[in-house]
PDB file of C-alpha atoms and ligand atoms in Angstrom:
ATOM      1  CA  MET A   1       4.029  56.942 -60.485  1.00  0.00           C
ATOM      2  CA  ARG A   2       1.024  55.009 -61.765  1.00  0.00           C
ATOM      3  CA  GLY A   3      -0.716  55.626 -58.430  1.00  0.00           C
ATOM      4  CA  LEU A   4      -0.123  59.342 -58.808  1.00  0.00           C
ATOM      5  CA  VAL A   5      -1.670  59.383 -62.296  1.00  0.00           C
ATOM      6  CA  VAL A   6      -4.715  57.498 -61.052  1.00  0.00           C
ATOM      7  CA  ASN A   7      -5.024  59.909 -58.141  1.00  0.00           C
ATOM      8  CA  LEU A   8      -4.731  62.872 -60.480  1.00  0.00           C
ATOM      9  CA  LEU A   9      -7.471  61.488 -62.692  1.00  0.00           C
ATOM     10  CA  GLY A  10      -9.597  61.018 -59.602  1.00  0.00           C
ATOM     11  CA  VAL A  11      -9.060  64.646 -58.619  1.00  0.00           C
ATOM     12  CA  LEU A  12      -9.882  65.836 -62.144  1.00  0.00           C
ATOM     13  CA  ALA A  13     -13.082  63.790 -62.105  1.00  0.00           C
ATOM     14  CA  LEU A  14     -14.072  65.409 -58.798  1.00  0.00           C
ATOM     15  CA  ILE A  15     -13.357  68.893 -60.157  1.00  0.00           C
ATOM     16  CA  SER A  16     -15.485  68.313 -63.239  1.00  0.00           C
ATOM     17  CA  VAL A  17     -18.346  66.964 -61.109  1.00  0.00           C
ATOM     18  CA  ALA A  18     -18.118  70.075 -58.950  1.00  0.00           C
ATOM     19  CA  GLY A  19     -18.150  72.156 -62.140  1.00  0.00           C
ATOM     20  CA  CYS A  20     -21.534  70.694 -63.056  1.00  0.00           C
ATOM     21  CA  GLY A  21     -22.956  71.459 -59.626  1.00  0.00           C
ATOM     22  CA  GLY A  22     -24.979  74.442 -60.833  1.00  0.00           C
ATOM     23  CA  GLY A  23     -28.723  73.929 -61.017  1.00  0.00           C
ATOM     24  CA  GLY A  24     -28.667  74.989 -64.669  1.00  0.00           C
ATOM     25  CA  ALA A  25     -26.683  71.908 -65.587  1.00  0.00           C
ATOM     26  CA  THR A  26     -29.364  69.562 -64.312  1.00  0.00           C
ATOM     27  CA  SER A  27     -32.628  71.429 -64.901  1.00  0.00           C
ATOM     28  CA  GLY A  28     -31.843  73.359 -68.070  1.00  0.00           C
ATOM     29  CA  LYS A  29     -32.981  76.539 -66.319  1.00  0.00           C
ATOM     30  CA  PRO A  30     -30.690  79.555 -65.900  1.00  0.00           C
ATOM     31  CA  THR A  31     -28.717  79.518 -62.642  1.00  0.00           C
ATOM     32  CA  VAL A  32     -28.857  82.596 -60.423  1.00  0.00           C
ATOM     33  CA  VAL A  33     -26.346  82.854 -57.586  1.00  0.00           C
ATOM     34  CA  ALA A  34     -27.274  85.172 -54.699  1.00  0.00           C
ATOM     35  CA  THR A  35     -24.765  86.121 -52.021  1.00  0.00           C
ATOM     36  CA  THR A  36     -27.019  86.830 -49.017  1.00  0.00           C
ATOM     37  CA  THR A  37     -30.177  85.085 -47.844  1.00  0.00           C
ATOM     38  CA  MET A  38     -32.313  88.239 -48.260  1.00  0.00           C
ATOM     39  CA  ILE A  39     -31.276  88.551 -51.897  1.00  0.00           C
ATOM     40  CA  ALA A  40     -31.835  84.811 -52.474  1.00  0.00           C
ATOM     41  CA  ASP A  41     -35.386  85.213 -51.123  1.00  0.00           C
ATOM     42  CA  ALA A  42     -36.114  88.018 -53.614  1.00  0.00           C
ATOM     43  CA  ALA A  43     -34.534  86.037 -56.481  1.00  0.00           C
ATOM     44  CA  ARG A  44     -36.640  82.941 -55.692  1.00  0.00           C
ATOM     45  CA  ILE A  45     -39.860  84.950 -55.496  1.00  0.00           C
ATOM     46  CA  VAL A  46     -39.298  86.933 -58.711  1.00  0.00           C
ATOM     47  CA  GLY A  47     -37.547  84.089 -60.566  1.00  0.00           C
ATOM     48  CA  GLY A  48     -40.215  81.518 -59.666  1.00  0.00           C
ATOM     49  CA  HIS A  49     -40.049  78.293 -61.669  1.00  0.00           C
ATOM     50  CA  ASP A  50     -38.021  79.924 -64.454  1.00  0.00           C
ATOM     51  CA  VAL A  51     -34.663  79.864 -62.609  1.00  0.00           C
ATOM     52  CA  GLU A  52     -32.577  77.833 -60.177  1.00  0.00           C
ATOM     53  CA  VAL A  53     -31.428  80.023 -57.274  1.00  0.00           C
ATOM     54  CA  ILE A  54     -28.328  79.140 -55.255  1.00  0.00           C
ATOM     55  CA  SER A  55     -27.653  81.088 -52.061  1.00  0.00           C
ATOM     56  CA  ILE A  56     -23.944  81.273 -51.232  1.00  0.00           C
ATOM     57  CA  MET A  57     -24.637  82.113 -47.592  1.00  0.00           C
ATOM     58  CA  ARG A  58     -26.866  80.032 -45.382  1.00  0.00           C
ATOM     59  CA  GLU A  59     -29.219  81.254 -42.664  1.00  0.00           C
ATOM     60  CA  GLY A  60     -27.402  82.842 -39.754  1.00  0.00           C
ATOM     61  CA  GLU A  61     -24.119  83.455 -41.597  1.00  0.00           C
ATOM     62  CA  ASP A  62     -22.491  86.873 -41.220  1.00  0.00           C
ATOM     63  CA  PRO A  63     -21.732  88.399 -44.650  1.00  0.00           C
ATOM     64  CA  HIS A  64     -19.034  90.726 -43.254  1.00  0.00           C
ATOM     65  CA  THR A  65     -16.887  87.819 -42.062  1.00  0.00           C
ATOM     66  CA  TYR A  66     -18.116  85.043 -44.400  1.00  0.00           C
ATOM     67  CA  ASP A  67     -15.589  82.224 -44.762  1.00  0.00           C
ATOM     68  CA  VAL A  68     -15.227  81.701 -48.535  1.00  0.00           C
ATOM     69  CA  LYS A  69     -15.601  78.033 -49.598  1.00  0.00           C
ATOM     70  CA  PRO A  70     -13.691  76.487 -52.537  1.00  0.00           C
ATOM     71  CA  ARG A  71     -16.982  75.806 -54.355  1.00  0.00           C
ATOM     72  CA  ASP A  72     -18.031  79.475 -54.282  1.00  0.00           C
ATOM     73  CA  ALA A  73     -15.739  80.513 -57.167  1.00  0.00           C
ATOM     74  CA  THR A  74     -17.051  77.617 -59.286  1.00  0.00           C
ATOM     75  CA  ARG A  75     -20.666  78.477 -58.540  1.00  0.00           C
ATOM     76  CA  ILE A  76     -20.084  82.134 -59.364  1.00  0.00           C
ATOM     77  CA  ALA A  77     -18.175  81.288 -62.572  1.00  0.00           C
ATOM     78  CA  ASP A  78     -20.945  78.886 -63.698  1.00  0.00           C
ATOM     79  CA  ALA A  79     -23.848  81.226 -62.882  1.00  0.00           C
ATOM     80  CA  ASP A  80     -25.884  82.944 -65.568  1.00  0.00           C
ATOM     81  CA  LEU A  81     -26.430  85.847 -63.148  1.00  0.00           C
ATOM     82  CA  VAL A  82     -24.878  86.844 -59.808  1.00  0.00           C
ATOM     83  CA  LEU A  83     -26.951  89.022 -57.472  1.00  0.00           C
ATOM     84  CA  MET A  84     -25.119  90.673 -54.603  1.00  0.00           C
ATOM     85  CA  ASN A  85     -25.571  93.582 -52.203  1.00  0.00           C
ATOM     86  CA  GLY A  86     -22.358  95.523 -52.863  1.00  0.00           C
ATOM     87  CA  LEU A  87     -21.111  98.558 -50.869  1.00  0.00           C
ATOM     88  CA  HIS A  88     -18.507  96.127 -49.433  1.00  0.00           C
ATOM     89  CA  LEU A  89     -21.049  94.064 -47.486  1.00  0.00           C
ATOM     90  CA  GLU A  90     -19.569  90.898 -49.019  1.00  0.00           C
ATOM     91  CA  ALA A  91     -16.051  91.799 -47.940  1.00  0.00           C
ATOM     92  CA  THR A  92     -14.517  88.380 -48.523  1.00  0.00           C
ATOM     93  CA  LEU A  93     -16.580  87.412 -51.593  1.00  0.00           C
ATOM     94  CA  GLY A  94     -16.085  90.693 -53.476  1.00  0.00           C
ATOM     95  CA  SER A  95     -12.863  89.732 -55.254  1.00  0.00           C
ATOM     96  CA  ILE A  96     -14.225  86.232 -56.025  1.00  0.00           C
ATOM     97  CA  VAL A  97     -17.140  87.881 -57.829  1.00  0.00           C
ATOM     98  CA  ASP A  98     -14.829  90.400 -59.554  1.00  0.00           C
ATOM     99  CA  ASN A  99     -12.593  87.607 -60.840  1.00  0.00           C
ATOM    100  CA  ASN A 100     -15.300  85.126 -61.857  1.00  0.00           C
ATOM    101  CA  ALA A 101     -18.525  86.947 -62.746  1.00  0.00           C
ATOM    102  CA  GLY A 102     -17.517  90.162 -64.505  1.00  0.00           C
ATOM    103  CA  GLU A 103     -20.524  91.721 -66.244  1.00  0.00           C
ATOM    104  CA  ARG A 104     -22.884  89.022 -64.938  1.00  0.00           C
ATOM    105  CA  ALA A 105     -22.824  90.511 -61.413  1.00  0.00           C
ATOM    106  CA  VAL A 106     -25.410  93.069 -60.254  1.00  0.00           C
ATOM    107  CA  ARG A 107     -24.743  95.066 -57.063  1.00  0.00           C
ATOM    108  CA  LEU A 108     -28.250  95.817 -55.867  1.00  0.00           C
ATOM    109  CA  ALA A 109     -27.377  98.429 -53.195  1.00  0.00           C
ATOM    110  CA  GLU A 110     -25.312 100.417 -55.691  1.00  0.00           C
ATOM    111  CA  GLN A 111     -28.147 101.095 -58.137  1.00  0.00           C
ATOM    112  CA  PRO A 112     -29.253 104.615 -59.093  1.00  0.00           C
ATOM    113  CA  GLY A 113     -31.965 106.009 -56.842  1.00  0.00           C
ATOM    114  CA  ILE A 114     -30.454 104.671 -53.599  1.00  0.00           C
ATOM    115  CA  ASP A 115     -28.996 107.330 -51.303  1.00  0.00           C
ATOM    116  CA  PRO A 116     -26.310 105.616 -49.204  1.00  0.00           C
ATOM    117  CA  ILE A 117     -25.741 106.552 -45.568  1.00  0.00           C
ATOM    118  CA  ARG A 118     -22.181 107.670 -44.895  1.00  0.00           C
ATOM    119  CA  GLY A 119     -20.597 108.048 -41.489  1.00  0.00           C
ATOM    120  CA  GLU A 120     -18.217 110.712 -40.252  1.00  0.00           C
ATOM    121  CA  GLY A 121     -15.955 111.859 -43.063  1.00  0.00           C
ATOM    122  CA  GLY A 122     -18.774 112.614 -45.499  1.00  0.00           C
ATOM    123  CA  ALA A 123     -18.319 111.509 -49.111  1.00  0.00           C
ATOM    124  CA  SER A 124     -14.984 109.825 -48.349  1.00  0.00           C
ATOM    125  CA  ALA A 125     -16.414 107.651 -45.533  1.00  0.00           C
ATOM    126  CA  ALA A 126     -17.332 104.038 -46.268  1.00  0.00           C
ATOM    127  CA  PRO A 127     -21.029 103.802 -47.172  1.00  0.00           C
ATOM    128  CA  ASP A 128     -23.330 101.768 -44.933  1.00  0.00           C
ATOM    129  CA  PRO A 129     -24.211  98.579 -46.863  1.00  0.00           C
ATOM    130  CA  HIS A 130     -27.409  97.620 -44.932  1.00  0.00           C
ATOM    131  CA  GLY A 131     -29.877  99.124 -47.433  1.00  0.00           C
ATOM    132  CA  TRP A 132     -32.404  96.240 -47.208  1.00  0.00           C
ATOM    133  CA  MET A 133     -33.464  97.500 -43.774  1.00  0.00           C
ATOM    134  CA  ASP A 134     -35.434 100.296 -45.465  1.00  0.00           C
ATOM    135  CA  VAL A 135     -38.274  98.530 -47.295  1.00  0.00           C
ATOM    136  CA  ARG A 136     -38.352 101.308 -49.915  1.00  0.00           C
ATOM    137  CA  ILE A 137     -34.698 100.565 -50.734  1.00  0.00           C
ATOM    138  CA  PHE A 138     -35.411  96.819 -50.779  1.00  0.00           C
ATOM    139  CA  ILE A 139     -38.121  97.642 -53.335  1.00  0.00           C
ATOM    140  CA  ARG A 140     -35.300  99.043 -55.521  1.00  0.00           C
ATOM    141  CA  TYR A 141     -33.375  95.785 -54.939  1.00  0.00           C
ATOM    142  CA  VAL A 142     -36.394  93.779 -56.170  1.00  0.00           C
ATOM    143  CA  GLU A 143     -36.817  96.006 -59.238  1.00  0.00           C
ATOM    144  CA  GLY A 144     -33.118  95.423 -59.949  1.00  0.00           C
ATOM    145  CA  VAL A 145     -33.576  91.652 -59.578  1.00  0.00           C
ATOM    146  CA  ARG A 146     -36.554  91.761 -61.981  1.00  0.00           C
ATOM    147  CA  ASP A 147     -34.670  93.806 -64.585  1.00  0.00           C
ATOM    148  CA  ALA A 148     -31.567  91.612 -64.372  1.00  0.00           C
ATOM    149  CA  LEU A 149     -33.643  88.434 -64.803  1.00  0.00           C
ATOM    150  CA  ILE A 150     -35.408  89.895 -67.853  1.00  0.00           C
ATOM    151  CA  GLU A 151     -32.096  90.915 -69.411  1.00  0.00           C
ATOM    152  CA  MET A 152     -30.641  87.451 -68.758  1.00  0.00           C
ATOM    153  CA  ASP A 153     -33.700  85.508 -69.958  1.00  0.00           C
ATOM    154  CA  PRO A 154     -36.018  87.726 -72.072  1.00  0.00           C
ATOM    155  CA  ALA A 155     -38.147  84.733 -73.138  1.00  0.00           C
ATOM    156  CA  HIS A 156     -39.725  84.694 -69.653  1.00  0.00           C
ATOM    157  CA  THR A 157     -40.211  88.462 -69.277  1.00  0.00           C
ATOM    158  CA  GLU A 158     -43.925  88.128 -68.534  1.00  0.00           C
ATOM    159  CA  GLY A 159     -43.380  85.776 -65.592  1.00  0.00           C
ATOM    160  CA  TYR A 160     -40.649  87.925 -64.049  1.00  0.00           C
ATOM    161  CA  LYS A 161     -42.812  91.047 -64.391  1.00  0.00           C
ATOM    162  CA  ASP A 162     -45.936  89.448 -62.922  1.00  0.00           C
ATOM    163  CA  ARG A 163     -44.216  87.897 -59.922  1.00  0.00           C
ATOM    164  CA  ALA A 164     -42.267  91.101 -59.242  1.00  0.00           C
ATOM    165  CA  ALA A 165     -45.447  93.199 -59.387  1.00  0.00           C
ATOM    166  CA  ALA A 166     -47.217  90.965 -56.856  1.00  0.00           C
ATOM    167  CA  TYR A 167     -44.213  90.998 -54.506  1.00  0.00           C
ATOM    168  CA  LEU A 168     -43.698  94.765 -54.833  1.00  0.00           C
ATOM    169  CA  ALA A 169     -47.328  95.315 -53.811  1.00  0.00           C
ATOM    170  CA  GLU A 170     -46.701  93.248 -50.650  1.00  0.00           C
ATOM    171  CA  LEU A 171     -43.552  95.254 -49.928  1.00  0.00           C
ATOM    172  CA  GLU A 172     -45.465  98.550 -50.279  1.00  0.00           C
ATOM    173  CA  MET A 173     -47.884  97.319 -47.597  1.00  0.00           C
ATOM    174  CA  LEU A 174     -44.989  96.157 -45.410  1.00  0.00           C
ATOM    175  CA  ASP A 175     -43.357  99.599 -45.618  1.00  0.00           C
ATOM    176  CA  THR A 176     -46.570 101.289 -44.455  1.00  0.00           C
ATOM    177  CA  TRP A 177     -47.038  98.730 -41.670  1.00  0.00           C
ATOM    178  CA  VAL A 178     -43.495  99.181 -40.297  1.00  0.00           C
ATOM    179  CA  ARG A 179     -43.909 102.982 -40.261  1.00  0.00           C
ATOM    180  CA  GLU A 180     -47.260 102.755 -38.447  1.00  0.00           C
ATOM    181  CA  GLN A 181     -45.846 100.333 -35.888  1.00  0.00           C
ATOM    182  CA  ILE A 182     -42.813 102.476 -35.016  1.00  0.00           C
ATOM    183  CA  GLU A 183     -45.130 105.490 -34.633  1.00  0.00           C
ATOM    184  CA  THR A 184     -46.866 103.689 -31.756  1.00  0.00           C
ATOM    185  CA  ILE A 185     -43.665 104.007 -29.671  1.00  0.00           C
ATOM    186  CA  PRO A 186     -43.696 107.296 -27.707  1.00  0.00           C
ATOM    187  CA  ALA A 187     -41.269 109.674 -29.449  1.00  0.00           C
ATOM    188  CA  ASP A 188     -38.840 109.899 -26.498  1.00  0.00           C
ATOM    189  CA  ARG A 189     -38.479 106.095 -26.447  1.00  0.00           C
ATOM    190  CA  ARG A 190     -37.592 105.735 -30.128  1.00  0.00           C
ATOM    191  CA  VAL A 191     -33.935 104.880 -29.564  1.00  0.00           C
ATOM    192  CA  MET A 192     -32.422 101.420 -29.936  1.00  0.00           C
ATOM    193  CA  ILE A 193     -29.053  99.770 -29.307  1.00  0.00           C
ATOM    194  CA  SER A 194     -28.110  96.519 -31.066  1.00  0.00           C
ATOM    195  CA  SER A 195     -25.006  94.406 -31.659  1.00  0.00           C
ATOM    196  CA  HIS A 196     -23.779  96.277 -34.740  1.00  0.00           C
ATOM    197  CA  ASP A 197     -24.792  99.251 -36.892  1.00  0.00           C
ATOM    198  CA  ALA A 198     -27.101  97.305 -39.195  1.00  0.00           C
ATOM    199  CA  PHE A 199     -30.172  99.466 -38.587  1.00  0.00           C
ATOM    200  CA  GLY A 200     -29.075 102.869 -39.906  1.00  0.00           C
ATOM    201  CA  TYR A 201     -31.421 102.708 -42.916  1.00  0.00           C
ATOM    202  CA  TYR A 202     -34.232 101.348 -40.750  1.00  0.00           C
ATOM    203  CA  GLY A 203     -33.784 104.270 -38.374  1.00  0.00           C
ATOM    204  CA  ARG A 204     -33.634 106.844 -41.169  1.00  0.00           C
ATOM    205  CA  ALA A 205     -36.734 105.452 -42.879  1.00  0.00           C
ATOM    206  CA  TYR A 206     -38.951 104.819 -39.875  1.00  0.00           C
ATOM    207  CA  GLY A 207     -37.886 107.493 -37.419  1.00  0.00           C
ATOM    208  CA  ILE A 208     -35.931 105.700 -34.724  1.00  0.00           C
ATOM    209  CA  GLU A 209     -32.456 106.615 -33.442  1.00  0.00           C
ATOM    210  CA  VAL A 210     -30.075 103.648 -33.697  1.00  0.00           C
ATOM    211  CA  HIS A 211     -26.743 102.775 -32.072  1.00  0.00           C
ATOM    212  CA  GLY A 212     -24.529  99.689 -32.419  1.00  0.00           C
ATOM    213  CA  VAL A 213     -21.947  97.985 -30.222  1.00  0.00           C
ATOM    214  CA  ALA A 214     -19.871  97.479 -33.416  1.00  0.00           C
ATOM    215  CA  GLY A 215     -19.891  99.762 -36.457  1.00  0.00           C
ATOM    216  CA  ILE A 216     -21.194  99.065 -39.965  1.00  0.00           C
ATOM    217  CA  SER A 217     -19.027  95.942 -40.143  1.00  0.00           C
ATOM    218  CA  THR A 218     -18.864  93.222 -37.485  1.00  0.00           C
ATOM    219  CA  ASP A 219     -15.142  92.550 -37.912  1.00  0.00           C
ATOM    220  CA  GLN A 220     -13.879  95.512 -35.869  1.00  0.00           C
ATOM    221  CA  GLN A 221     -12.638  95.522 -32.294  1.00  0.00           C
ATOM    222  CA  VAL A 222     -14.966  97.317 -29.915  1.00  0.00           C
ATOM    223  CA  GLN A 223     -13.460  99.889 -27.534  1.00  0.00           C
ATOM    224  CA  ALA A 224     -14.408  99.567 -23.867  1.00  0.00           C
ATOM    225  CA  ARG A 225     -15.005 103.336 -23.866  1.00  0.00           C
ATOM    226  CA  HIS A 226     -17.689 102.919 -26.544  1.00  0.00           C
ATOM    227  CA  ILE A 227     -19.555 100.419 -24.339  1.00  0.00           C
ATOM    228  CA  GLY A 228     -19.319 102.916 -21.474  1.00  0.00           C
ATOM    229  CA  ASP A 229     -20.805 105.624 -23.731  1.00  0.00           C
ATOM    230  CA  LEU A 230     -23.688 103.319 -24.671  1.00  0.00           C
ATOM    231  CA  GLU A 231     -24.345 102.578 -20.981  1.00  0.00           C
ATOM    232  CA  ASP A 232     -24.439 106.339 -20.311  1.00  0.00           C
ATOM    233  CA  LEU A 233     -26.907 106.711 -23.184  1.00  0.00           C
ATOM    234  CA  VAL A 234     -29.167 104.027 -21.681  1.00  0.00           C
ATOM    235  CA  ARG A 235     -29.147 105.857 -18.320  1.00  0.00           C
ATOM    236  CA  GLU A 236     -29.637 109.346 -19.758  1.00  0.00           C
ATOM    237  CA  ARG A 237     -32.464 108.381 -22.096  1.00  0.00           C
ATOM    238  CA  GLY A 238     -34.082 105.754 -19.878  1.00  0.00           C
ATOM    239  CA  ILE A 239     -33.788 103.129 -22.633  1.00  0.00           C
ATOM    240  CA  ARG A 240     -35.787 100.077 -21.575  1.00  0.00           C
ATOM    241  CA  ALA A 241     -34.345  97.360 -23.795  1.00  0.00           C
ATOM    242  CA  VAL A 242     -31.301  96.485 -25.906  1.00  0.00           C
ATOM    243  CA  PHE A 243     -31.107  93.950 -28.723  1.00  0.00           C
ATOM    244  CA  GLY A 244     -28.871  91.059 -29.753  1.00  0.00           C
ATOM    245  CA  GLU A 245     -28.705  89.926 -33.377  1.00  0.00           C
ATOM    246  CA  THR A 246     -28.905  86.430 -34.870  1.00  0.00           C
ATOM    247  CA  SER A 247     -25.994  86.548 -37.325  1.00  0.00           C
ATOM    248  CA  VAL A 248     -23.170  88.253 -35.391  1.00  0.00           C
ATOM    249  CA  ARG A 249     -20.359  86.683 -33.366  1.00  0.00           C
ATOM    250  CA  ASP A 250     -21.158  85.938 -29.716  1.00  0.00           C
ATOM    251  CA  ALA A 251     -18.752  88.584 -28.398  1.00  0.00           C
ATOM    252  CA  LEU A 252     -20.987  91.374 -29.755  1.00  0.00           C
ATOM    253  CA  ASN A 253     -24.168  89.881 -28.287  1.00  0.00           C
ATOM    254  CA  ASN A 254     -22.317  89.403 -24.988  1.00  0.00           C
ATOM    255  CA  GLN A 255     -21.585  93.127 -24.952  1.00  0.00           C
ATOM    256  CA  ILE A 256     -25.300  93.801 -25.352  1.00  0.00           C
ATOM    257  CA  ASN A 257     -25.821  91.572 -22.275  1.00  0.00           C
ATOM    258  CA  GLN A 258     -23.144  93.535 -20.443  1.00  0.00           C
ATOM    259  CA  ILE A 259     -24.831  96.873 -21.188  1.00  0.00           C
ATOM    260  CA  ALA A 260     -28.077  95.523 -19.750  1.00  0.00           C
ATOM    261  CA  ALA A 261     -26.279  94.097 -16.689  1.00  0.00           C
ATOM    262  CA  ASN A 262     -24.752  97.509 -15.922  1.00  0.00           C
ATOM    263  CA  THR A 263     -27.971  99.508 -16.441  1.00  0.00           C
ATOM    264  CA  ASP A 264     -31.727  99.201 -15.925  1.00  0.00           C
ATOM    265  CA  ALA A 265     -32.302  98.017 -19.493  1.00  0.00           C
ATOM    266  CA  VAL A 266     -33.292  94.431 -20.260  1.00  0.00           C
ATOM    267  CA  VAL A 267     -32.065  92.330 -23.175  1.00  0.00           C
ATOM    268  CA  SER A 268     -34.942  91.654 -25.559  1.00  0.00           C
ATOM    269  CA  ASP A 269     -35.888  87.948 -25.422  1.00  0.00           C
ATOM    270  CA  ALA A 270     -35.996  87.761 -29.201  1.00  0.00           C
ATOM    271  CA  LYS A 271     -32.875  88.637 -31.182  1.00  0.00           C
ATOM    272  CA  LEU A 272     -33.157  90.801 -34.297  1.00  0.00           C
ATOM    273  CA  TYR A 273     -32.418  89.485 -37.784  1.00  0.00           C
ATOM    274  CA  SER A 274     -29.867  91.902 -39.194  1.00  0.00           C
ATOM    275  CA  ASP A 275     -27.658  90.545 -41.979  1.00  0.00           C
ATOM    276  CA  SER A 276     -29.250  87.128 -42.494  1.00  0.00           C
ATOM    277  CA  LEU A 277     -32.674  85.540 -42.593  1.00  0.00           C
ATOM    278  CA  GLY A 278     -33.615  82.820 -40.120  1.00  0.00           C
ATOM    279  CA  ALA A 279     -34.135  79.157 -40.939  1.00  0.00           C
ATOM    280  CA  GLU A 280     -36.968  78.249 -43.311  1.00  0.00           C
ATOM    281  CA  GLY A 281     -40.242  78.189 -41.362  1.00  0.00           C
ATOM    282  CA  SER A 282     -38.913  80.404 -38.541  1.00  0.00           C
ATOM    283  CA  PRO A 283     -40.342  83.940 -38.035  1.00  0.00           C
ATOM    284  CA  GLY A 284     -37.435  85.416 -39.991  1.00  0.00           C
ATOM    285  CA  GLY A 285     -37.362  82.781 -42.722  1.00  0.00           C
ATOM    286  CA  THR A 286     -38.356  85.326 -45.391  1.00  0.00           C
ATOM    287  CA  TYR A 287     -37.510  88.996 -45.905  1.00  0.00           C
ATOM    288  CA  ILE A 288     -41.070  90.043 -45.066  1.00  0.00           C
ATOM    289  CA  GLY A 289     -41.034  87.781 -42.003  1.00  0.00           C
ATOM    290  CA  MET A 290     -37.700  89.256 -40.895  1.00  0.00           C
ATOM    291  CA  MET A 291     -38.981  92.826 -41.084  1.00  0.00           C
ATOM    292  CA  ARG A 292     -42.214  91.965 -39.285  1.00  0.00           C
ATOM    293  CA  HIS A 293     -40.381  90.050 -36.538  1.00  0.00           C
ATOM    294  CA  ASN A 294     -37.842  92.842 -36.022  1.00  0.00           C
ATOM    295  CA  THR A 295     -40.490  95.547 -35.918  1.00  0.00           C
ATOM    296  CA  ARG A 296     -42.729  93.645 -33.486  1.00  0.00           C
ATOM    297  CA  THR A 297     -39.726  92.895 -31.265  1.00  0.00           C
ATOM    298  CA  ILE A 298     -38.568  96.527 -31.240  1.00  0.00           C
ATOM    299  CA  VAL A 299     -42.049  97.940 -30.633  1.00  0.00           C
ATOM    300  CA  GLU A 300     -42.884  95.519 -27.803  1.00  0.00           C
ATOM    301  CA  ALA A 301     -39.563  96.101 -26.055  1.00  0.00           C
ATOM    302  CA  LEU A 302     -39.432  99.900 -26.349  1.00  0.00           C
ATOM    303  CA  ARG A 303     -43.089 100.906 -26.097  1.00  0.00           C
ATOM    304  CA  GLY A 304     -43.784  99.302 -22.740  1.00  0.00           C
ATOM    305  CA  ALA A 305     -47.085  99.796 -20.937  1.00  0.00           C
ATOM    306  CA  GLU A 306     -49.186 102.680 -22.201  1.00  0.00           C
TER     307      GLU A 306
HETATM  308 ZN1   ZN B   1     -23.913  94.156 -40.994  1.00  0.00          ZN
END
């Protein structure tokens, strides 16, 4: 019995240590929890030295199928602000946020001014959550991050505004650059196939037709007939290259390999960053780096020799 009490006390001590894990407890700064790596990047840039940012997901993790950790609920409950994508991107984390963050959660893709893409079924169809792929929509995300930080911590309004303004100017230039790059691909070659439908907003914004092995989530089974249809598309349109993605399960990238094996297309050497940034210091280690890497990869693979 005594052993049990001691063990219980030990467990309680561990729980309370975990409860103090938030950066705010050690630095005195507000703690901002971001779900995805793209959102964490924006929060770190706009928050600067005034906040501690914790990213729930690490580089390369797939938000659609994220495996919730016991510490996530504690981090979300302890956070001063929770920044997430919304539109059901964070399928497994959604209820954890609902139960632990309440009003302190901001769903950046669900803000006014963002026109979601919906599949067949119109207004009743699930909206596509991958809004960050259109830099103009990501600009709305960053404005939402700025406004949420100011509301949470008005004493540092000036810093949040200044850092956001500098970053937004960079994003404006990025948006122009991506558009100019895609325009260098001959119009009849502006069609791409990747592991899942993460590039719908990219395609809509920059004028490229996009197709995925899987749909707008990575957790669905893929029909063999769909792969056959994609192979027909490659043959009919003379598509030169198809693309794997860094954050999806291997089975989906293997199907990209299969499409190439059965057609004249090649698999692009470089994978695309879709739902996660790359490791720090890698080409996709920041949001801007991710968009530049993806665009260069797509243009080089599809444009071919002039
Ligand atoms: Zn996705």
